[in-house]
């Protein structure tokens, strides 16, 4: 892939399917050149429950993205999430191959391969092997050991695994929609690329993406992913609480939640009243914004409480100076950031997808954090590949130069 070539990100969410099209500008900056979004009908809690409907949603989103970008879309990077996501730490160790002990890209590939070897239950597969740090002859905290001198190369990794069924169903939907999967990327890893600043990842930060059916948690520290988990909760629960509490249809509850919803009753005025349509054509009733907020608050607290428990289990709770970044559609609920700060006892900010150009302002929303993040991930991958190729070409010239000197003398 060269500069200017098209990159595509596909986020198959519980609420919407989003296809984002981008390209790398000559300055290396990611430009969004089109997008398409379609309501998601076959996904629950992040996983495929209905193939036909999911395929239809993907096709619709692709068609819209093709129309807007004027490019034909046949594949790209696909986000994956499931409550079966698990993360394990592992180590790999190899002897450096070069007799002069200069570490090459090849040694790094070998040590990562060694770290990948873990005993997995037969129904699981590896999605990512993420290096946290390399260790050369006992010296740790090395991010890129290529070119260093040493005899023993070790790596500490975070291995993200998922059940085969979750992967297979998603792959099947993509294939049926005519979308070739270039790479599967963990949703929270993608969202992190879009909404987190490198300094936050370096310092230590928790990313919480609260969508419609799932909440993705990721801990980043020293620049890379250290922990990830997915909870089967999201904004859909808030919508159904409102539908029951206000005796209104789900679609009305959803609309009311987005327009008037607030997670902290204390932030709402006493006298703001709205009309709420009733079920079965009965007379509309009235509800105050405060009452709506008092229905939302306990569910929002429950979701945040589950996130807190999960972080306590991961032993990262409270250890990360970067605090918490909330993203995903539900993070847009008024008062959610304030409530999260209260519940978690840590600084919280709302994460918008940043550092992209083109049409990015049109989809500048936490809803598109994963979709845009997939492109940012693809762009980063592309840049690393280019560096590798350039590095190899440079090494090739150096080897030729060495040989020329040897032949000369
Ligand atoms: N302005 C808003 N205020 C409150 N909630 C909102 C707002 N906008 C969207 N939402 C809620 O966000 C949720 C959808 O978020 P998002 O698009 O991030 O989910 P998704 O990626 O499709 O699903 P998931 O990640 O759970 O699989 C829905 O529950 C929706 O009601
Ligand atoms: Mg999502």
Short mmCIF file of C-alpha atoms and ligand atoms in Angstrom, two decimals:
data_model
loop_
_atom_site.label_atom_id
_atom_site.label_comp_id
_atom_site.label_asym_id
_atom_site.label_seq_id
_atom_site.Cartn_x
_atom_site.Cartn_y
_atom_site.Cartn_z
CA UNK A 1 0.00 0.00 0.00
CA UNK A 2 1.38 3.39 -0.95
CA UNK A 3 0.54 6.89 0.21
CA UNK A 4 -2.88 7.94 -1.08
CA UNK A 5 -4.17 4.36 -1.21
CA UNK A 6 -7.52 3.65 0.39
CA UNK A 7 -7.81 2.16 3.88
CA UNK A 8 -11.08 0.90 5.31
CA UNK A 9 -12.25 0.28 8.89
CA UNK A 10 -15.35 -1.80 9.66
CA UNK A 11 -16.91 -1.57 13.13
CA UNK A 12 -19.73 -4.09 13.57
CA UNK A 13 -21.34 -2.71 16.74
CA UNK A 14 -24.47 -3.71 18.67
CA UNK A 15 -26.23 -0.46 17.72
CA UNK A 16 -24.73 0.45 14.34
CA UNK A 17 -22.37 -0.85 11.72
CA UNK A 18 -19.88 1.80 10.62
CA UNK A 19 -17.59 1.74 7.61
CA UNK A 20 -14.95 4.47 7.55
CA UNK A 21 -12.79 5.12 4.49
CA UNK A 22 -9.50 6.96 4.72
CA UNK A 23 -6.24 7.57 2.98
CA UNK A 24 -2.78 8.66 4.06
CA UNK A 25 -1.90 12.15 2.84
CA UNK A 26 1.57 12.95 1.44
CA UNK A 27 2.40 14.38 4.91
CA UNK A 28 1.54 11.00 6.46
CA UNK A 29 -1.65 12.35 8.06
CA UNK A 30 -4.78 10.23 7.98
CA UNK A 31 -7.62 11.77 5.96
CA UNK A 32 -11.20 10.53 6.24
CA UNK A 33 -12.66 10.48 2.73
CA UNK A 34 -16.01 8.83 3.38
CA UNK A 35 -18.12 6.82 5.78
CA UNK A 36 -21.34 4.88 5.97
CA UNK A 37 -23.42 3.84 8.95
CA UNK A 38 -26.39 1.48 9.19
CA UNK A 39 -28.50 0.35 12.15
CA UNK A 40 -27.24 -2.97 13.43
CA UNK A 41 -29.84 -5.71 13.53
CA UNK A 42 -27.93 -8.92 14.19
CA UNK A 43 -25.49 -8.12 17.00
CA UNK A 44 -26.10 -8.47 20.71
CA UNK A 45 -23.55 -7.58 23.40
CA UNK A 46 -20.92 -7.21 20.71
CA UNK A 47 -21.40 -10.70 19.21
CA UNK A 48 -23.19 -11.91 16.08
CA UNK A 49 -26.55 -13.51 16.89
CA UNK A 50 -28.11 -13.28 13.43
CA UNK A 51 -25.96 -13.73 10.31
CA UNK A 52 -28.52 -12.60 7.70
CA UNK A 53 -29.30 -9.33 9.44
CA UNK A 54 -25.67 -8.58 10.20
CA UNK A 55 -24.70 -9.15 6.55
CA UNK A 56 -27.48 -6.79 5.47
CA UNK A 57 -26.29 -4.06 7.87
CA UNK A 58 -22.68 -4.43 6.69
CA UNK A 59 -23.76 -4.25 3.03
CA UNK A 60 -25.82 -1.12 3.68
CA UNK A 61 -22.95 0.62 5.50
CA UNK A 62 -20.49 -0.35 2.72
CA UNK A 63 -22.82 0.98 0.03
CA UNK A 64 -23.16 4.35 1.78
CA UNK A 65 -19.41 4.60 2.34
CA UNK A 66 -18.77 3.77 -1.34
CA UNK A 67 -21.19 6.44 -2.45
CA UNK A 68 -19.62 9.09 -0.27
CA UNK A 69 -15.98 8.23 -0.95
CA UNK A 70 -16.38 7.35 -4.63
CA UNK A 71 -14.13 4.31 -3.99
CA UNK A 72 -15.09 0.70 -4.33
CA UNK A 73 -14.69 -1.19 -1.05
CA UNK A 74 -13.71 -4.84 -1.02
CA UNK A 75 -12.00 -5.23 2.35
CA UNK A 76 -10.13 -3.70 5.25
CA UNK A 77 -9.54 -3.80 9.01
CA UNK A 78 -12.34 -5.20 11.16
CA UNK A 79 -12.94 -4.53 14.85
CA UNK A 80 -13.69 -7.45 17.14
CA UNK A 81 -15.12 -7.62 20.61
CA UNK A 82 -16.86 -10.29 22.67
CA UNK A 83 -17.44 -11.01 26.31
CA UNK A 84 -15.11 -13.96 25.72
CA UNK A 85 -12.09 -11.62 25.29
CA UNK A 86 -9.33 -12.61 27.70
CA UNK A 87 -5.84 -11.26 28.16
CA UNK A 88 -2.86 -13.26 29.40
CA UNK A 89 0.76 -12.28 30.04
CA UNK A 90 3.51 -14.38 28.52
CA UNK A 91 7.27 -14.29 27.92
CA UNK A 92 9.40 -15.41 25.01
CA UNK A 93 13.16 -15.92 24.83
CA UNK A 94 15.60 -16.61 21.95
CA UNK A 95 19.34 -16.54 21.32
CA UNK A 96 20.40 -13.76 18.93
CA UNK A 97 21.27 -15.37 15.58
CA UNK A 98 23.99 -13.04 14.26
CA UNK A 99 27.53 -14.21 15.25
CA UNK A 100 28.37 -10.52 15.90
CA UNK A 101 25.25 -10.39 18.14
CA UNK A 102 23.51 -7.51 16.38
CA UNK A 103 19.76 -7.94 16.92
CA UNK A 104 17.75 -8.00 13.69
CA UNK A 105 14.04 -7.74 12.82
CA UNK A 106 14.24 -11.50 12.31
CA UNK A 107 15.24 -12.08 15.94
CA UNK A 108 12.34 -9.86 17.06
CA UNK A 109 9.90 -11.85 14.89
CA UNK A 110 11.29 -15.11 16.34
CA UNK A 111 11.00 -13.98 19.95
CA UNK A 112 7.42 -12.78 19.37
CA UNK A 113 6.66 -16.15 17.83
CA UNK A 114 8.13 -17.86 20.91
CA UNK A 115 5.96 -15.70 23.20
CA UNK A 116 2.92 -16.73 21.20
CA UNK A 117 3.30 -20.35 22.18
CA UNK A 118 0.83 -20.87 25.01
CA UNK A 119 -1.48 -23.71 25.92
CA UNK A 120 -4.91 -22.53 24.79
CA UNK A 121 -8.22 -24.34 25.18
CA UNK A 122 -9.13 -25.73 21.75
CA UNK A 123 -12.07 -23.29 21.35
CA UNK A 124 -9.87 -20.17 21.65
CA UNK A 125 -7.55 -18.34 19.34
CA UNK A 126 -5.02 -15.53 19.59
CA UNK A 127 -6.06 -12.11 18.25
CA UNK A 128 -3.01 -10.08 19.30
CA UNK A 129 0.47 -10.61 20.69
CA UNK A 130 1.41 -7.18 21.98
CA UNK A 131 5.00 -6.62 23.16
CA UNK A 132 5.16 -4.65 26.43
CA UNK A 133 8.92 -4.58 26.67
CA UNK A 134 12.00 -6.31 25.31
CA UNK A 135 14.87 -7.44 27.52
CA UNK A 136 18.38 -7.69 26.08
CA UNK A 137 20.87 -9.64 28.22
CA UNK A 138 18.85 -8.78 31.33
CA UNK A 139 18.41 -5.05 30.54
CA UNK A 140 14.69 -4.33 30.50
CA UNK A 141 12.30 -1.55 29.34
CA UNK A 142 13.55 -1.70 25.73
CA UNK A 143 10.89 -0.76 23.18
CA UNK A 144 12.73 -1.58 19.95
CA UNK A 145 15.82 -3.78 20.25
CA UNK A 146 16.67 -3.85 16.51
CA UNK A 147 20.32 -2.82 16.00
CA UNK A 148 21.30 -3.40 19.64
CA UNK A 149 24.04 -5.84 20.59
CA UNK A 150 23.26 -8.82 22.82
CA UNK A 151 23.24 -12.60 23.08
CA UNK A 152 19.84 -13.19 24.65
CA UNK A 153 16.61 -11.50 23.58
CA UNK A 154 13.47 -11.72 25.72
CA UNK A 155 10.04 -10.21 25.35
CA UNK A 156 7.15 -9.69 27.75
CA UNK A 157 3.83 -9.75 25.93
CA UNK A 158 0.15 -9.31 26.43
CA UNK A 159 -1.75 -12.00 24.53
CA UNK A 160 -5.37 -11.27 23.69
CA UNK A 161 -7.52 -14.32 23.00
CA UNK A 162 -11.14 -14.82 22.00
CA UNK A 163 -13.39 -17.82 21.36
CA UNK A 164 -13.30 -19.30 17.86
CA UNK A 165 -17.09 -19.03 17.57
CA UNK A 166 -17.04 -15.21 17.99
CA UNK A 167 -14.36 -14.90 15.30
CA UNK A 168 -15.89 -17.39 12.88
CA UNK A 169 -19.33 -15.77 12.93
CA UNK A 170 -17.91 -12.32 12.31
CA UNK A 171 -15.65 -13.61 9.51
CA UNK A 172 -18.61 -15.37 7.93
CA UNK A 173 -20.67 -12.15 7.93
CA UNK A 174 -17.81 -10.18 6.36
CA UNK A 175 -17.25 -12.82 3.71
CA UNK A 176 -20.96 -12.97 2.84
CA UNK A 177 -21.00 -9.16 2.53
CA UNK A 178 -18.05 -9.33 0.10
CA UNK A 179 -15.65 -7.74 2.58
CA UNK A 180 -12.14 -9.25 2.72
CA UNK A 181 -10.74 -9.11 6.26
CA UNK A 182 -7.20 -7.74 6.14
CA UNK A 183 -6.77 -7.93 9.90
CA UNK A 184 -8.94 -8.37 13.00
CA UNK A 185 -8.28 -5.73 15.66
CA UNK A 186 -9.56 -5.72 19.23
CA UNK A 187 -12.13 -2.91 19.46
CA UNK A 188 -10.60 -1.24 22.49
CA UNK A 189 -7.14 -1.30 20.91
CA UNK A 190 -8.62 0.50 17.90
CA UNK A 191 -10.60 3.01 20.01
CA UNK A 192 -7.40 3.70 21.96
CA UNK A 193 -5.62 4.67 18.72
CA UNK A 194 -8.32 7.24 18.02
CA UNK A 195 -9.05 8.87 21.38
CA UNK A 196 -5.95 8.53 23.55
CA UNK A 197 -2.94 10.81 23.46
CA UNK A 198 0.46 9.08 23.32
CA UNK A 199 1.39 10.78 26.63
CA UNK A 200 -1.65 9.23 28.35
CA UNK A 201 -0.76 5.76 27.10
CA UNK A 202 2.80 6.29 28.31
CA UNK A 203 1.69 7.50 31.75
CA UNK A 204 -1.00 4.85 32.25
CA UNK A 205 -4.69 5.29 31.42
CA UNK A 206 -7.95 3.32 31.37
CA UNK A 207 -10.13 3.47 28.27
CA UNK A 208 -13.81 2.62 28.77
CA UNK A 209 -15.89 2.39 25.57
CA UNK A 210 -19.57 2.18 26.58
CA UNK A 211 -21.58 1.26 23.50
CA UNK A 212 -25.14 -0.01 23.14
CA UNK A 213 -24.66 -3.64 24.11
CA UNK A 214 -21.11 -3.92 25.38
CA UNK A 215 -18.54 -2.03 27.40
CA UNK A 216 -14.91 -2.49 26.38
CA UNK A 217 -12.24 -1.83 29.00
CA UNK A 218 -8.56 -1.41 28.17
CA UNK A 219 -5.62 -0.43 30.32
CA UNK A 220 -2.66 1.18 28.55
CA UNK A 221 0.65 1.72 30.29
CA UNK A 222 4.20 2.50 29.14
CA UNK A 223 2.84 3.03 25.63
CA UNK A 224 1.08 -0.31 25.11
CA UNK A 225 -1.97 -2.39 26.03
CA UNK A 226 -1.63 -4.13 29.43
CA UNK A 227 -5.10 -5.42 30.06
CA UNK A 228 -8.44 -5.77 28.30
CA UNK A 229 -11.91 -7.04 29.11
CA UNK A 230 -15.44 -6.76 27.73
CA UNK A 231 -18.62 -6.49 29.83
CA UNK A 232 -22.07 -7.38 28.45
CA UNK A 233 -23.66 -4.05 29.44
CA UNK A 234 -24.30 -0.76 27.67
CA UNK A 235 -26.75 1.99 26.80
CA UNK A 236 -29.46 -0.46 25.63
CA UNK A 237 -30.19 -1.21 29.29
CA UNK A 238 -30.72 2.50 29.97
CA UNK A 239 -33.15 2.69 27.04
CA UNK A 240 -35.19 -0.29 28.24
CA UNK A 241 -35.26 1.08 31.82
CA UNK A 242 -36.71 4.32 30.41
CA UNK A 243 -39.24 2.43 28.28
CA UNK A 244 -40.47 0.50 31.33
CA UNK A 245 -40.27 3.44 33.75
CA UNK A 246 -42.08 5.89 31.47
CA UNK A 247 -44.35 3.26 29.81
CA UNK A 248 -43.27 4.36 26.35
CA UNK A 249 -42.13 2.38 23.25
CA UNK A 250 -38.41 1.56 22.97
CA UNK A 251 -37.81 3.86 20.00
CA UNK A 252 -39.38 6.80 21.90
CA UNK A 253 -37.33 5.96 25.00
CA UNK A 254 -34.16 5.92 22.86
CA UNK A 255 -34.98 9.29 21.31
CA UNK A 256 -35.85 10.82 24.68
CA UNK A 257 -32.64 9.46 26.23
CA UNK A 258 -30.46 11.05 23.55
CA UNK A 259 -32.33 14.37 23.56
CA UNK A 260 -33.06 14.83 27.26
CA UNK A 261 -31.16 12.15 29.16
CA UNK A 262 -28.85 12.98 32.04
CA UNK A 263 -26.97 10.61 34.34
CA UNK A 264 -26.98 12.99 37.33
CA UNK A 265 -30.37 14.30 38.53
CA UNK A 266 -28.56 17.05 40.45
CA UNK A 267 -27.54 18.61 37.11
CA UNK A 268 -31.14 18.95 35.84
CA UNK A 269 -33.51 21.88 36.45
CA UNK A 270 -36.59 21.26 38.61
CA UNK A 271 -39.15 22.49 36.15
CA UNK A 272 -38.25 21.13 32.70
CA UNK A 273 -41.17 18.97 31.52
CA UNK A 274 -41.51 16.86 28.33
CA UNK A 275 -44.36 15.02 26.64
CA UNK A 276 -43.84 11.25 26.60
CA UNK A 277 -45.86 9.23 24.06
CA UNK A 278 -47.58 6.22 25.64
CA UNK A 279 -47.74 2.66 24.39
CA UNK A 280 -50.81 1.43 22.52
CA UNK A 281 -52.00 4.86 21.39
CA UNK A 282 -53.02 6.00 24.88
CA UNK A 283 -52.85 9.66 25.86
CA UNK A 284 -49.32 11.12 26.07
CA UNK A 285 -48.07 11.76 29.60
CA UNK A 286 -45.66 14.28 31.01
CA UNK A 287 -42.30 13.64 32.63
CA UNK A 288 -39.71 15.94 34.10
CA UNK A 289 -36.09 15.89 33.01
CA UNK A 290 -35.21 15.21 36.66
CA UNK A 291 -37.41 12.11 36.70
CA UNK A 292 -35.80 10.83 33.48
CA UNK A 293 -32.38 11.39 35.06
CA UNK A 294 -33.44 9.52 38.20
CA UNK A 295 -34.23 6.47 36.01
CA UNK A 296 -30.91 6.72 34.14
CA UNK A 297 -28.67 7.25 37.17
CA UNK A 298 -28.95 3.83 38.89
CA UNK A 299 -28.28 1.95 35.63
CA UNK A 300 -25.34 4.21 34.77
CA UNK A 301 -24.01 3.65 38.31
CA UNK A 302 -24.39 -0.09 37.89
CA UNK A 303 -22.42 -0.08 34.60
CA UNK A 304 -19.66 2.07 36.13
CA UNK A 305 -19.62 -0.16 39.24
CA UNK A 306 -19.06 -3.23 37.04
CA UNK A 307 -16.19 -1.41 35.29
CA UNK A 308 -14.68 -0.56 38.68
CA UNK A 309 -14.95 -4.20 39.86
CA UNK A 310 -13.28 -5.42 36.68
CA UNK A 311 -10.44 -2.94 37.14
CA UNK A 312 -10.01 -4.03 40.75
CA UNK A 313 -9.72 -7.62 39.52
CA UNK A 314 -7.08 -6.50 37.03
CA UNK A 315 -5.21 -4.80 39.91
CA UNK A 316 -4.83 -1.60 37.88
CA UNK A 317 -7.54 0.35 39.68
CA UNK A 318 -6.17 3.58 41.07
CA UNK A 319 -2.64 2.98 39.82
CA UNK A 320 -2.86 4.97 36.62
CA UNK A 321 -2.06 8.69 36.64
CA UNK A 322 -3.76 9.25 33.26
CA UNK A 323 -7.16 8.54 34.86
CA UNK A 324 -10.12 7.30 32.86
CA UNK A 325 -11.18 8.19 29.32
CA UNK A 326 -14.81 7.45 28.45
CA UNK A 327 -15.87 6.91 24.85
CA UNK A 328 -18.60 5.09 22.85
CA UNK A 329 -22.13 6.45 22.34
CA UNK A 330 -23.30 6.10 25.95
CA UNK A 331 -20.42 8.32 27.12
CA UNK A 332 -22.31 11.17 25.40
CA UNK A 333 -25.06 11.05 28.05
CA UNK A 334 -25.07 14.38 29.85
CA UNK A 335 -23.55 14.04 33.33
CA UNK A 336 -21.89 10.67 32.57
CA UNK A 337 -18.35 12.05 32.93
CA UNK A 338 -19.22 13.70 36.28
CA UNK A 339 -20.95 10.55 37.55
CA UNK A 340 -17.99 8.39 36.47
CA UNK A 341 -15.54 10.68 38.31
CA UNK A 342 -17.68 10.33 41.47
CA UNK A 343 -18.08 6.56 41.17
CA UNK A 344 -14.50 5.73 40.25
CA UNK A 345 -12.79 8.37 42.39
CA UNK A 346 -10.47 9.30 39.51
CA UNK A 347 -10.22 12.06 36.92
CA UNK A 348 -12.42 11.28 33.91
CA UNK A 349 -12.57 12.88 30.46
CA UNK A 350 -14.68 12.27 27.37
CA UNK A 351 -12.67 10.82 24.46
CA UNK A 352 -13.35 12.06 20.92
CA UNK A 353 -11.49 10.68 17.89
CA UNK A 354 -8.64 13.13 17.27
CA UNK A 355 -5.67 13.70 14.98
CA UNK A 356 -7.33 12.91 11.68
CA UNK A 357 -8.20 15.24 8.81
CA UNK A 358 -10.62 15.29 5.88
CA UNK A 359 -14.23 14.61 6.84
CA UNK A 360 -13.25 13.82 10.43
CA UNK A 361 -15.25 16.75 11.79
CA UNK A 362 -18.47 15.21 10.41
CA UNK A 363 -17.95 12.04 12.44
CA UNK A 364 -16.19 13.70 15.38
CA UNK A 365 -18.10 11.63 17.92
CA UNK A 366 -17.31 8.91 20.50
CA UNK A 367 -19.73 6.72 18.51
CA UNK A 368 -17.07 6.50 15.75
CA UNK A 369 -14.06 5.99 18.06
CA UNK A 370 -13.64 2.33 17.05
CA UNK A 371 -14.22 2.89 13.30
CA UNK A 372 -11.76 5.79 13.10
CA UNK A 373 -9.38 3.94 15.43
CA UNK A 374 -9.30 1.00 13.00
CA UNK A 375 -8.03 3.39 10.33
CA UNK A 376 -5.49 4.91 12.72
CA UNK A 377 -4.32 1.36 13.55
CA UNK A 378 -4.08 0.53 9.83
CA UNK A 379 -2.10 3.72 9.17
CA UNK A 380 0.33 2.93 12.01
CA UNK A 381 0.75 -0.64 10.74
CA UNK A 382 1.43 0.72 7.25
CA UNK A 383 4.08 3.15 8.54
CA UNK A 384 5.84 0.36 10.51
CA UNK A 385 5.81 -1.89 7.43
CA UNK A 386 7.32 0.95 5.37
CA UNK A 387 10.06 1.46 7.98
CA UNK A 388 10.78 -2.26 7.97
CA UNK A 389 11.09 -2.27 4.18
CA UNK A 390 13.25 0.85 4.25
CA UNK A 391 15.32 -0.71 7.07
CA UNK A 392 15.83 -3.88 5.02
CA UNK A 393 16.80 -1.86 1.93
CA UNK A 394 19.25 0.15 4.05
CA UNK A 395 20.72 -3.04 5.56
CA UNK A 396 21.03 -4.48 2.07
CA UNK A 397 23.04 -1.43 0.91
CA UNK A 398 25.20 -1.63 4.05
CA UNK A 399 25.93 -5.33 3.43
CA UNK A 400 26.88 -4.53 -0.19
CA UNK A 401 29.15 -1.71 1.02
CA UNK A 402 30.80 -4.04 3.59
CA UNK A 403 31.38 -6.66 0.87
CA UNK A 404 32.80 -3.99 -1.50
CA UNK A 405 35.30 -2.86 1.18
CA UNK A 406 36.27 -6.51 1.89
CA UNK A 407 36.82 -7.15 -1.84
CA UNK A 408 38.84 -3.93 -2.14
CA UNK A 409 41.33 -4.72 0.61
N1 LIG B 1 -26.24 11.62 22.67
C1 LIG B 1 -26.39 10.47 23.29
N2 LIG B 1 -26.78 10.44 24.59
C2 LIG B 1 -26.95 9.26 25.23
N3 LIG B 1 -26.76 8.06 24.67
C3 LIG B 1 -26.36 8.03 23.38
C4 LIG B 1 -26.16 9.23 22.62
N4 LIG B 1 -25.78 8.88 21.37
C5 LIG B 1 -25.76 7.54 21.34
N5 LIG B 1 -26.10 7.01 22.53
C6 LIG B 1 -26.23 5.60 22.93
O1 LIG B 1 -25.00 4.96 22.66
C7 LIG B 1 -25.25 3.60 22.31
C8 LIG B 1 -24.57 3.30 20.99
O2 LIG B 1 -23.20 3.55 21.12
P1 LIG B 1 -22.15 2.99 20.06
O3 LIG B 1 -22.52 3.46 18.70
O4 LIG B 1 -20.80 3.35 20.57
O5 LIG B 1 -22.44 1.44 20.18
P2 LIG B 1 -22.01 0.24 19.23
O6 LIG B 1 -20.56 0.38 18.91
O7 LIG B 1 -22.94 0.12 18.07
O8 LIG B 1 -22.28 -1.00 20.17
P3 LIG B 1 -21.28 -1.91 21.05
O9 LIG B 1 -19.97 -1.23 21.09
O10 LIG B 1 -21.95 -1.98 22.38
O11 LIG B 1 -21.27 -3.23 20.36
C9 LIG B 1 -26.75 3.42 22.24
O12 LIG B 1 -27.22 2.82 23.44
C10 LIG B 1 -27.25 4.85 22.12
O13 LIG B 1 -28.53 5.00 22.69
MG1 LIG B 2 -18.80 -0.16 19.86
#
